[in-house]
Tab-separated table of C-alpha atoms in Angstrom:
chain	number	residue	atom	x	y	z
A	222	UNK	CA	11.938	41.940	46.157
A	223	UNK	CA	15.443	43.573	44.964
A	224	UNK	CA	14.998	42.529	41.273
A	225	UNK	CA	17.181	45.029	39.096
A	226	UNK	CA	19.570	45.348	42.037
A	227	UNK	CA	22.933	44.631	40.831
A	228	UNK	CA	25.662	43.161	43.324
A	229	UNK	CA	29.231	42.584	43.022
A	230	UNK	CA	30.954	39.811	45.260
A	231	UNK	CA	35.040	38.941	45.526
A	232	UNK	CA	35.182	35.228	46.309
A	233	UNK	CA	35.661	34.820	50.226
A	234	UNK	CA	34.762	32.370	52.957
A	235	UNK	CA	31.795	31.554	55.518
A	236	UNK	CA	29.340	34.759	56.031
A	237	UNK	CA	30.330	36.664	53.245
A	238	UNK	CA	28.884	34.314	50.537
A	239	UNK	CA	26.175	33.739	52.688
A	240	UNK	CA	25.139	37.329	52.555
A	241	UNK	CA	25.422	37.611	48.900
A	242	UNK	CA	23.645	34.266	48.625
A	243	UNK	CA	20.752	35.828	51.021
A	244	UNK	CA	20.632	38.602	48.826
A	245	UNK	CA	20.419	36.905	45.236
A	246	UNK	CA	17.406	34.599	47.478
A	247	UNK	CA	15.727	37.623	47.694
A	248	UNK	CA	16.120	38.536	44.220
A	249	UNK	CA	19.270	40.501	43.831
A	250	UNK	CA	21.515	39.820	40.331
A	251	UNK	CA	24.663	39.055	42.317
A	252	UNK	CA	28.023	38.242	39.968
A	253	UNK	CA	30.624	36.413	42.236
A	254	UNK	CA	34.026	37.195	41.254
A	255	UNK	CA	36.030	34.061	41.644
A	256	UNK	CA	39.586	33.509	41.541
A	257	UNK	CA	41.332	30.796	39.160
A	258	UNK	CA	42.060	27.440	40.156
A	259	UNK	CA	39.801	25.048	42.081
A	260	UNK	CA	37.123	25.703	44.817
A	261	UNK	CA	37.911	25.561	48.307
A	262	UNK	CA	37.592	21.889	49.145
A	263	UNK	CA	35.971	22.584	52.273
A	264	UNK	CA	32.944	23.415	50.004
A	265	UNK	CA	32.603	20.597	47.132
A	266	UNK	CA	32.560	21.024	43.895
A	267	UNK	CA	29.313	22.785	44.441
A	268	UNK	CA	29.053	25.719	46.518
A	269	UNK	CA	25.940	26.015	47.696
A	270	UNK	CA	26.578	29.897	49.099
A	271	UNK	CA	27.168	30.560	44.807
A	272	UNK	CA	23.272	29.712	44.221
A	273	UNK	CA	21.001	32.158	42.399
A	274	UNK	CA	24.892	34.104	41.596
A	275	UNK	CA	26.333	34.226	38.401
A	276	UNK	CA	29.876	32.667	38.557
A	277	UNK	CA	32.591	34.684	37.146
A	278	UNK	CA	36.388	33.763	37.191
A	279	UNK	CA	39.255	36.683	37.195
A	280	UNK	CA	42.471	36.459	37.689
A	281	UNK	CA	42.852	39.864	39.770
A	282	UNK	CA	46.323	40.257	38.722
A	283	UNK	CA	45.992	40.286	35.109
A	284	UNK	CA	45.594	43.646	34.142
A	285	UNK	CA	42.741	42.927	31.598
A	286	UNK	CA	41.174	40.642	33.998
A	287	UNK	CA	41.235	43.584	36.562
A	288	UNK	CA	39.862	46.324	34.487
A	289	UNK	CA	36.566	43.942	34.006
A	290	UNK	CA	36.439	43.284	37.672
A	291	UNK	CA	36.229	47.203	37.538
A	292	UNK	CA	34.094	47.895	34.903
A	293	UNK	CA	31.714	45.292	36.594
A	294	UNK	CA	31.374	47.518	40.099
A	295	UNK	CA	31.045	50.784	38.448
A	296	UNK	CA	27.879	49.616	37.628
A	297	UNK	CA	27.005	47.838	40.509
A	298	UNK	CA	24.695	48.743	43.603
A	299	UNK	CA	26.574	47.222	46.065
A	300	UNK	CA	29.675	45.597	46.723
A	301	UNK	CA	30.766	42.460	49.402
A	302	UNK	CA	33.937	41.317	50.382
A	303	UNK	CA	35.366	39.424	53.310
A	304	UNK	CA	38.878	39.629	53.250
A	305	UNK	CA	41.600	41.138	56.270
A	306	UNK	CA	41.383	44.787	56.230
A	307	UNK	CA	43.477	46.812	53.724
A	308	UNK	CA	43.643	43.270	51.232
A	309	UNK	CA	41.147	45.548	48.755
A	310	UNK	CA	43.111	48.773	49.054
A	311	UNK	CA	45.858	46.553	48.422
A	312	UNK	CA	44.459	44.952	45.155
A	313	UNK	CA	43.526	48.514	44.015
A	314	UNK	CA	39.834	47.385	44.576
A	315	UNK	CA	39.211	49.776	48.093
A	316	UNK	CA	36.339	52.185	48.327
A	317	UNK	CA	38.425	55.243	46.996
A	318	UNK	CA	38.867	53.808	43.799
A	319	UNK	CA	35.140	53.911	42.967
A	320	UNK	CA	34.115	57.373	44.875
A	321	UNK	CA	33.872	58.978	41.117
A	322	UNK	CA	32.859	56.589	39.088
A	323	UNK	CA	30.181	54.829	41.172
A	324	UNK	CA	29.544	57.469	44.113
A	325	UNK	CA	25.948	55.505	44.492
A	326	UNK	CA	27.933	52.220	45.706
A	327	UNK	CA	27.359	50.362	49.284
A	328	UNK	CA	30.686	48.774	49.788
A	329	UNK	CA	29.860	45.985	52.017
A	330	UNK	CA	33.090	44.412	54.179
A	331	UNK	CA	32.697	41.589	56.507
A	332	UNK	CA	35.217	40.741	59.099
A	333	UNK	CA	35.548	39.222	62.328
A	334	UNK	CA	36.934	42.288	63.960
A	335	UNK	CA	36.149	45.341	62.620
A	336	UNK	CA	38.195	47.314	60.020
A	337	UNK	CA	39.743	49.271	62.911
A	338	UNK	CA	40.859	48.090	66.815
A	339	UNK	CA	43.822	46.110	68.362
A	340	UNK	CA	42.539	42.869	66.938
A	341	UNK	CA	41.266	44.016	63.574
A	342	UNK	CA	44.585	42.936	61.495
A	343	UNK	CA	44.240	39.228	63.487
A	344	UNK	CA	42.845	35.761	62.576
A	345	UNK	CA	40.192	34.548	63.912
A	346	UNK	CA	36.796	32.161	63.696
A	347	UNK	CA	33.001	31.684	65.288
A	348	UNK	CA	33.990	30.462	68.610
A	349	UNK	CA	36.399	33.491	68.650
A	350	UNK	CA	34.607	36.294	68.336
A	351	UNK	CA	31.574	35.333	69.862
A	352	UNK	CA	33.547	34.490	73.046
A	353	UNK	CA	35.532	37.964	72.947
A	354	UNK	CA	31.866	39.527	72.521
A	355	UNK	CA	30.092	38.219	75.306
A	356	UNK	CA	27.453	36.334	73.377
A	357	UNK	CA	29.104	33.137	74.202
A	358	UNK	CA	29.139	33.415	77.962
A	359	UNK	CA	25.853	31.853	78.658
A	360	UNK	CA	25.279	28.906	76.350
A	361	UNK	CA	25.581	26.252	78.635
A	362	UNK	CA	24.200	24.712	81.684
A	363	UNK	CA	26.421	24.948	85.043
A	364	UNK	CA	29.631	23.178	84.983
A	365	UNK	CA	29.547	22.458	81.347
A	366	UNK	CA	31.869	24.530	78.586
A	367	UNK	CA	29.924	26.996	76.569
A	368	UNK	CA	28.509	25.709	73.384
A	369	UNK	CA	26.831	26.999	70.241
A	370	UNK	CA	25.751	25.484	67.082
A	371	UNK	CA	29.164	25.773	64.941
A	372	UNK	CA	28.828	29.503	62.361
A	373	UNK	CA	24.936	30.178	63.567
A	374	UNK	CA	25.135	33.209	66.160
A	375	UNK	CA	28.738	34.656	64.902
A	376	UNK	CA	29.294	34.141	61.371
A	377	UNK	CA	25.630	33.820	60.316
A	378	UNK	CA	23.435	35.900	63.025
A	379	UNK	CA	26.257	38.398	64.250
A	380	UNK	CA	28.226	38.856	60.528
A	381	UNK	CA	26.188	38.004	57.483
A	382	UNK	CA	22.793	39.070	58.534
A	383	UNK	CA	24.193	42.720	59.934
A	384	UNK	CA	26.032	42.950	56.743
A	385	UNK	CA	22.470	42.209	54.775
A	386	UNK	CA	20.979	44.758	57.166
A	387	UNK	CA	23.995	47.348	56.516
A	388	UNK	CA	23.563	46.722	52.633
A	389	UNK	CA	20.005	46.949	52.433
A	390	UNK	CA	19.837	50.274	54.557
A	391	UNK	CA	22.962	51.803	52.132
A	392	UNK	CA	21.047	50.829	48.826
A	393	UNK	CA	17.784	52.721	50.705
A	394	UNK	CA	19.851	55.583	51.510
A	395	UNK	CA	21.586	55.702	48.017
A	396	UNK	CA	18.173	55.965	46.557
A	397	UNK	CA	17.481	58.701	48.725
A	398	UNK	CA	20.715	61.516	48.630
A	399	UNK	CA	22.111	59.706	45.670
A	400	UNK	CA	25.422	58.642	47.573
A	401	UNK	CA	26.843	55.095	48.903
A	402	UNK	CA	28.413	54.550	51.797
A	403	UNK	CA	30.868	51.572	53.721
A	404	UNK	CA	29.560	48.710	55.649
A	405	UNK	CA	31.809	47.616	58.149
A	406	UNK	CA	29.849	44.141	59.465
A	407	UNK	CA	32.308	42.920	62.199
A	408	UNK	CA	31.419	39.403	63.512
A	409	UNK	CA	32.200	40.794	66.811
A	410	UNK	CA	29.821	43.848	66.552
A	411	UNK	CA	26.693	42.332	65.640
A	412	UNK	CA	27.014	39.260	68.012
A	413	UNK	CA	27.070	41.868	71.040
A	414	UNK	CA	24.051	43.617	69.358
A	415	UNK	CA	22.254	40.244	69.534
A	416	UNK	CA	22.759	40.380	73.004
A	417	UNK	CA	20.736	43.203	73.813
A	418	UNK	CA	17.319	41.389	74.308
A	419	UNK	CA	19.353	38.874	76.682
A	420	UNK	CA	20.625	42.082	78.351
A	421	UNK	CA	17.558	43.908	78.700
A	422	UNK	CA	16.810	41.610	81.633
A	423	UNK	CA	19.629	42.982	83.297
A	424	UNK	CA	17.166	45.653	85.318
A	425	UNK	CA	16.136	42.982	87.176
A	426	UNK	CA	16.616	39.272	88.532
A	427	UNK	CA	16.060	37.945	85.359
A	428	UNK	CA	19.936	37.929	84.839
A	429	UNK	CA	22.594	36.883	86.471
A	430	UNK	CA	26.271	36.835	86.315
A	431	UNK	CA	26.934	33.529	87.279
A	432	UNK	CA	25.719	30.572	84.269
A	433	UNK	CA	22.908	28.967	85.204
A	434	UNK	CA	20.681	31.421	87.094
A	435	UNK	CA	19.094	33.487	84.636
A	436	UNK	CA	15.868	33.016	83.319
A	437	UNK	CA	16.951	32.085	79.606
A	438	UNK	CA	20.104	30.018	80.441
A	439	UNK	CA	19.632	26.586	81.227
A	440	UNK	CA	16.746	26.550	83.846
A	441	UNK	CA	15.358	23.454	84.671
A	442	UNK	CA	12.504	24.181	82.306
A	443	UNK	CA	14.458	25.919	79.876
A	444	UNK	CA	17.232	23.241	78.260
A	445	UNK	CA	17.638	20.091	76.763
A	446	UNK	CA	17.876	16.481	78.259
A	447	UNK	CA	19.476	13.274	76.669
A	448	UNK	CA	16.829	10.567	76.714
A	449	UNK	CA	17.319	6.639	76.942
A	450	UNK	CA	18.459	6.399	73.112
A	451	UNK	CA	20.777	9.175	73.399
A	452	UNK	CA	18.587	11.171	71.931
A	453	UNK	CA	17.947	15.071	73.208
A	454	UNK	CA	14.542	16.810	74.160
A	455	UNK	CA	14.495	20.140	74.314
A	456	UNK	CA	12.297	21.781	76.932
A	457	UNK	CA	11.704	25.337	77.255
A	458	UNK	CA	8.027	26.309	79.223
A	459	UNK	CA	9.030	29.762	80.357
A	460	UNK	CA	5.680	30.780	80.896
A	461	UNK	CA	3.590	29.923	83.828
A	462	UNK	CA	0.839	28.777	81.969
A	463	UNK	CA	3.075	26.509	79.745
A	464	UNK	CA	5.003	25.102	83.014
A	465	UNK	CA	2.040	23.906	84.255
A	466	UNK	CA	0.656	21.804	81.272
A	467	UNK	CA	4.265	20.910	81.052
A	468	UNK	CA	4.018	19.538	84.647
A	469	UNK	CA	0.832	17.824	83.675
A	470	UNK	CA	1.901	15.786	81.092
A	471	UNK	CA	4.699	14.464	83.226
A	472	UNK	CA	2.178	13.855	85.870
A	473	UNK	CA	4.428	16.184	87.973
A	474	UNK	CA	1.541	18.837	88.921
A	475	UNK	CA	1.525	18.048	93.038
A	476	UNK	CA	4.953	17.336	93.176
A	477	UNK	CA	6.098	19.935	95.530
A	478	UNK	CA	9.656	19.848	93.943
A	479	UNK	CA	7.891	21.784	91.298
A	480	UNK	CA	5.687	23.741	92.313
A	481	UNK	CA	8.406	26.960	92.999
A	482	UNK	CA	9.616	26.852	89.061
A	483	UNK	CA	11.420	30.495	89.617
A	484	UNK	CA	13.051	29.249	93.197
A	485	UNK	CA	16.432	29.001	91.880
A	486	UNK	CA	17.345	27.290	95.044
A	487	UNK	CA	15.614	24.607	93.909
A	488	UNK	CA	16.742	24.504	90.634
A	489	UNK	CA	20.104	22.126	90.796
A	490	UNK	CA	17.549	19.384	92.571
A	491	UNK	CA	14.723	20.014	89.604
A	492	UNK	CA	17.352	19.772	87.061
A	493	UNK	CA	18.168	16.062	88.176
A	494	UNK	CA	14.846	14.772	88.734
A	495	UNK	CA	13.897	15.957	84.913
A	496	UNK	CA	17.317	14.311	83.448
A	497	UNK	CA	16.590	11.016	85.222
A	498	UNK	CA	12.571	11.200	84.188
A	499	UNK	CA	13.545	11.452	80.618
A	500	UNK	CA	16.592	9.255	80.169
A	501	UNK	CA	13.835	6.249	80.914
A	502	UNK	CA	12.443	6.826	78.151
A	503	UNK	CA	13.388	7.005	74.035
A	504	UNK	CA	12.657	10.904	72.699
A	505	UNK	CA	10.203	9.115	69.790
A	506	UNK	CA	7.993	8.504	73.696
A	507	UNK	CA	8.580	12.153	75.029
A	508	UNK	CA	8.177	13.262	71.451
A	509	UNK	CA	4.228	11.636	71.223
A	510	UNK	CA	3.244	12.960	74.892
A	511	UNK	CA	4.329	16.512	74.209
A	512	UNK	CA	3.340	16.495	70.472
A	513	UNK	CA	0.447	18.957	69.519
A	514	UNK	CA	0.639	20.564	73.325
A	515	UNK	CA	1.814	23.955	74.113
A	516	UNK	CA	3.737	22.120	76.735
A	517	UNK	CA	6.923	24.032	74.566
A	518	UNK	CA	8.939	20.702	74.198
A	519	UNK	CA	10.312	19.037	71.035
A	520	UNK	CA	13.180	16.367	70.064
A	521	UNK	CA	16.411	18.022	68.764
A	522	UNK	CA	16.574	16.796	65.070
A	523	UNK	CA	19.412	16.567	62.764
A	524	UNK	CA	18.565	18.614	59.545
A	525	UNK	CA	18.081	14.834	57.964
A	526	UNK	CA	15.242	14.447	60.288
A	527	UNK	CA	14.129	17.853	60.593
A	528	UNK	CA	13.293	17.732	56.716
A	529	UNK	CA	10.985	14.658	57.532
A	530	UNK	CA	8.885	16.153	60.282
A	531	UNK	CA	5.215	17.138	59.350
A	532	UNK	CA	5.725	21.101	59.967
A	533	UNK	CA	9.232	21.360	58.133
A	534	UNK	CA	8.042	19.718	55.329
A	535	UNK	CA	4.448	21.152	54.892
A	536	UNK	CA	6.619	24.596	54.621
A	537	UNK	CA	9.141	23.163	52.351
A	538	UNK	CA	11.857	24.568	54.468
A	539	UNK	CA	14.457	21.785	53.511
A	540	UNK	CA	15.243	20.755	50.056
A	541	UNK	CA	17.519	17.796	48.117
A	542	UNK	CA	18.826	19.648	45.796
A	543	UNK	CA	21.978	19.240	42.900
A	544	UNK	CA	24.519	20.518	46.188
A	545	UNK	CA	22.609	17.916	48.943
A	546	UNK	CA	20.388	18.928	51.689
A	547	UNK	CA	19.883	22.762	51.484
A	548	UNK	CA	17.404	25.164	53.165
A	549	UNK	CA	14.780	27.380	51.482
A	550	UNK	CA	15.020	30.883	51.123
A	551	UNK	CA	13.635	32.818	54.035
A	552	UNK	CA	11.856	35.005	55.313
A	553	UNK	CA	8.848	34.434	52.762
A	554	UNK	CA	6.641	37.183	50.431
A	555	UNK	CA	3.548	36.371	49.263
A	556	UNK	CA	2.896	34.185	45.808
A	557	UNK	CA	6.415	33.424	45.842
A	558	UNK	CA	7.680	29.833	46.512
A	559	UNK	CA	10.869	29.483	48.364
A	560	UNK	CA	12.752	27.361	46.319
A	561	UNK	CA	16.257	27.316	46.190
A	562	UNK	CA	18.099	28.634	42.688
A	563	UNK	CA	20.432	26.341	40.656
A	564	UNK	CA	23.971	26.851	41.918
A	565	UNK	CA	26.260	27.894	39.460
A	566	UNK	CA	29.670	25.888	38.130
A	567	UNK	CA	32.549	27.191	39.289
A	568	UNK	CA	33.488	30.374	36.322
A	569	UNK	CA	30.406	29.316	34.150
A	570	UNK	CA	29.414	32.630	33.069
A	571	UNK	CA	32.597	34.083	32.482
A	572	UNK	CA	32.955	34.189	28.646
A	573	UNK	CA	29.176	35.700	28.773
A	574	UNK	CA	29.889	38.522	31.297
A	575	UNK	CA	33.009	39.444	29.698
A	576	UNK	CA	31.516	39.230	26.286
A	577	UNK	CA	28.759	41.718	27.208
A	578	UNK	CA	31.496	44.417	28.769
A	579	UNK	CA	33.034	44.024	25.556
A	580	UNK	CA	30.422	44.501	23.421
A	581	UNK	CA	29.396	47.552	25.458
A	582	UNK	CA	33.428	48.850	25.004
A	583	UNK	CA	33.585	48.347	28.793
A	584	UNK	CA	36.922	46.804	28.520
């Protein structure tokens, strides 16, 4: 889908390289700009964000190795970078330095803050932001700390799929007037925005301030239980229709305990009942009395296992591949498979990229 869109990426960490990743899934020629020395070691020796990129080592302080980092953005679409604000100003690598020679660009910055506030100059991580944002609040049951899978709603959902969004919606406008603009994808910001279908329950009774008592956080019918293997279930029959088939199965449907499932008064008492029903009993039991029901309940699976179950794997949506375990591209266009690209050694296109700017007096 963006085939002939050219991308630019300086080497960072976490949703950065996932965006550019996302966007050379979709089609995008993206050239990662990476600096010398080894990988980060939290990574391996193969980075599996650097697939479908072509890897390109500069050292930005060499003068001729900065001129080719510039020739290579002036003709670029877009550009990503996820560094502290002002570190690309600093380098001589900021948005101003391009206004004339590439006016068409979509600078793309990812942060956790923002490029501007009280916090925007700080460290911070996932957890962090999320928390400061107010998406973090309600991911638990009562009593418990709040919990999220670790990088999935801040550095994933809140930063690297807003700054996809931001980039795709610059190269559209480019196209249009002919001009770029700047991207400023804070963590923060779009894990708030993600919020808003959460919040929209607000006009209501659907959501309360206190954990536990809204309709989408932790319910009795809405969370998941640890079974007699110390395995998890997770159960989440919101509807009526899908509570009651859900009550069925567990041969629950005249238990007047039940029958209220909204009566949050009730709920502590439900909540107990469920946990001790299913910790009787492995999840590969629960599992086969749900399975093929619209009951809305399935066994948490590790992505191991996840690759192994019927669905996942009749959609191909895990894949052992040269870095390990990796997802398929997503979302999906039709009569193209989603197969991950090879992933790139660390610099392994260097000589050819720089080659080509020569031979085209670039540098």
């Amino acid at each position: 889908m963006l085939t002939g869109i050219r991308i630019i990426e300086f080497e960072g960490l976490g949703p950065a390289p996932f965006a550019a990743m996302m966007l050379a899934d979709l089609g995008a020629e993206v050239t990662v700009i990476q600096r010398p020395g080894s990988a980060n070691p939290t990574m391996g020796a193969h980075n599996m964000l650097d697939r479908g990129k072509r890897a390109v080592v500069l050292d930005l302080k060499d003068p001729g190795d900065m001129a080719a980092a510039k020739a290579l953005v002036s003709e670029a679409d877009a550009l990503i970078e996820g560094l502290r604000p002002g570190v690309m100003e600093r380098l001589g690598l900021g948005p101003d330095v391009f206004a004339e020679s590439n006016p068409r660009l979509v600078y793309g910055r990812m942060t956790g803050w923002g490029q501007d506030g009280p916090k925007a100059h700080l460290a911070g991580h996932d957890y962090n932001y999320i928390a400061t944002a107010g998406a973090l609040y309600y991911a638990s049951v009562p009593g418990d700390a709040p919990l999220t899978p670790p990088t999935i709603v801040g550095d994933i959902g809140g930063g690297a799929l807003y700054l996809v969004a931001g980039i795709l919606s610059g190269l559209l406008n480019a196209q249009r007037t002919g001009k770029g603009t700047m991207v400023d994808a804070a963590i923060t910001d779009g894990s708030a925005h993600m919020m808003a279908l959460f919040m929209a329950m607000a006009g209501g009774e659907n959501l309360s301030r206190e954990r536990g008592q809204s309709l989408l956080d932790a319910p009795p019918w809405g969370r998941t239980y640890a079974c007699a293997d110390g395995q998890y279930l997770s159960v989440q029959c919101l509807e009526p229709q899908f509570y009651a088939l859900f009550l069925d199965l567990l041969g629950l449907e005249d238990d007047p305990l039940f029958v209220a499932q909204y009566d949050r008064a009730r709920w502590p008492e439900q909540s107990a009942r469920l946990s001790a029903l299913f910790a009787a009993r492995p999840v590969a039991h629960w599992a086969a009395l749900f399975d093929d029901t619209d009951a809305c309940v399935a066994p948490v699976l590790s992505p191991w296992e996840a690759a192994e179950d019927p669905h996942i794997a009749a959609r191909g949506i895990w894949h052992a591949g040269e870095t390990g375990l990796q997802p398929a591209p997503a979302p999906r266009f039709d009569g193209q498979a989603p197969a991950p690209n090879p992933t790139p050694e660390r610099g392994q296109d260097t000589e050819a990229v720089l080659e080509n700017l020569r031979a085209r007096d670039l540098i």
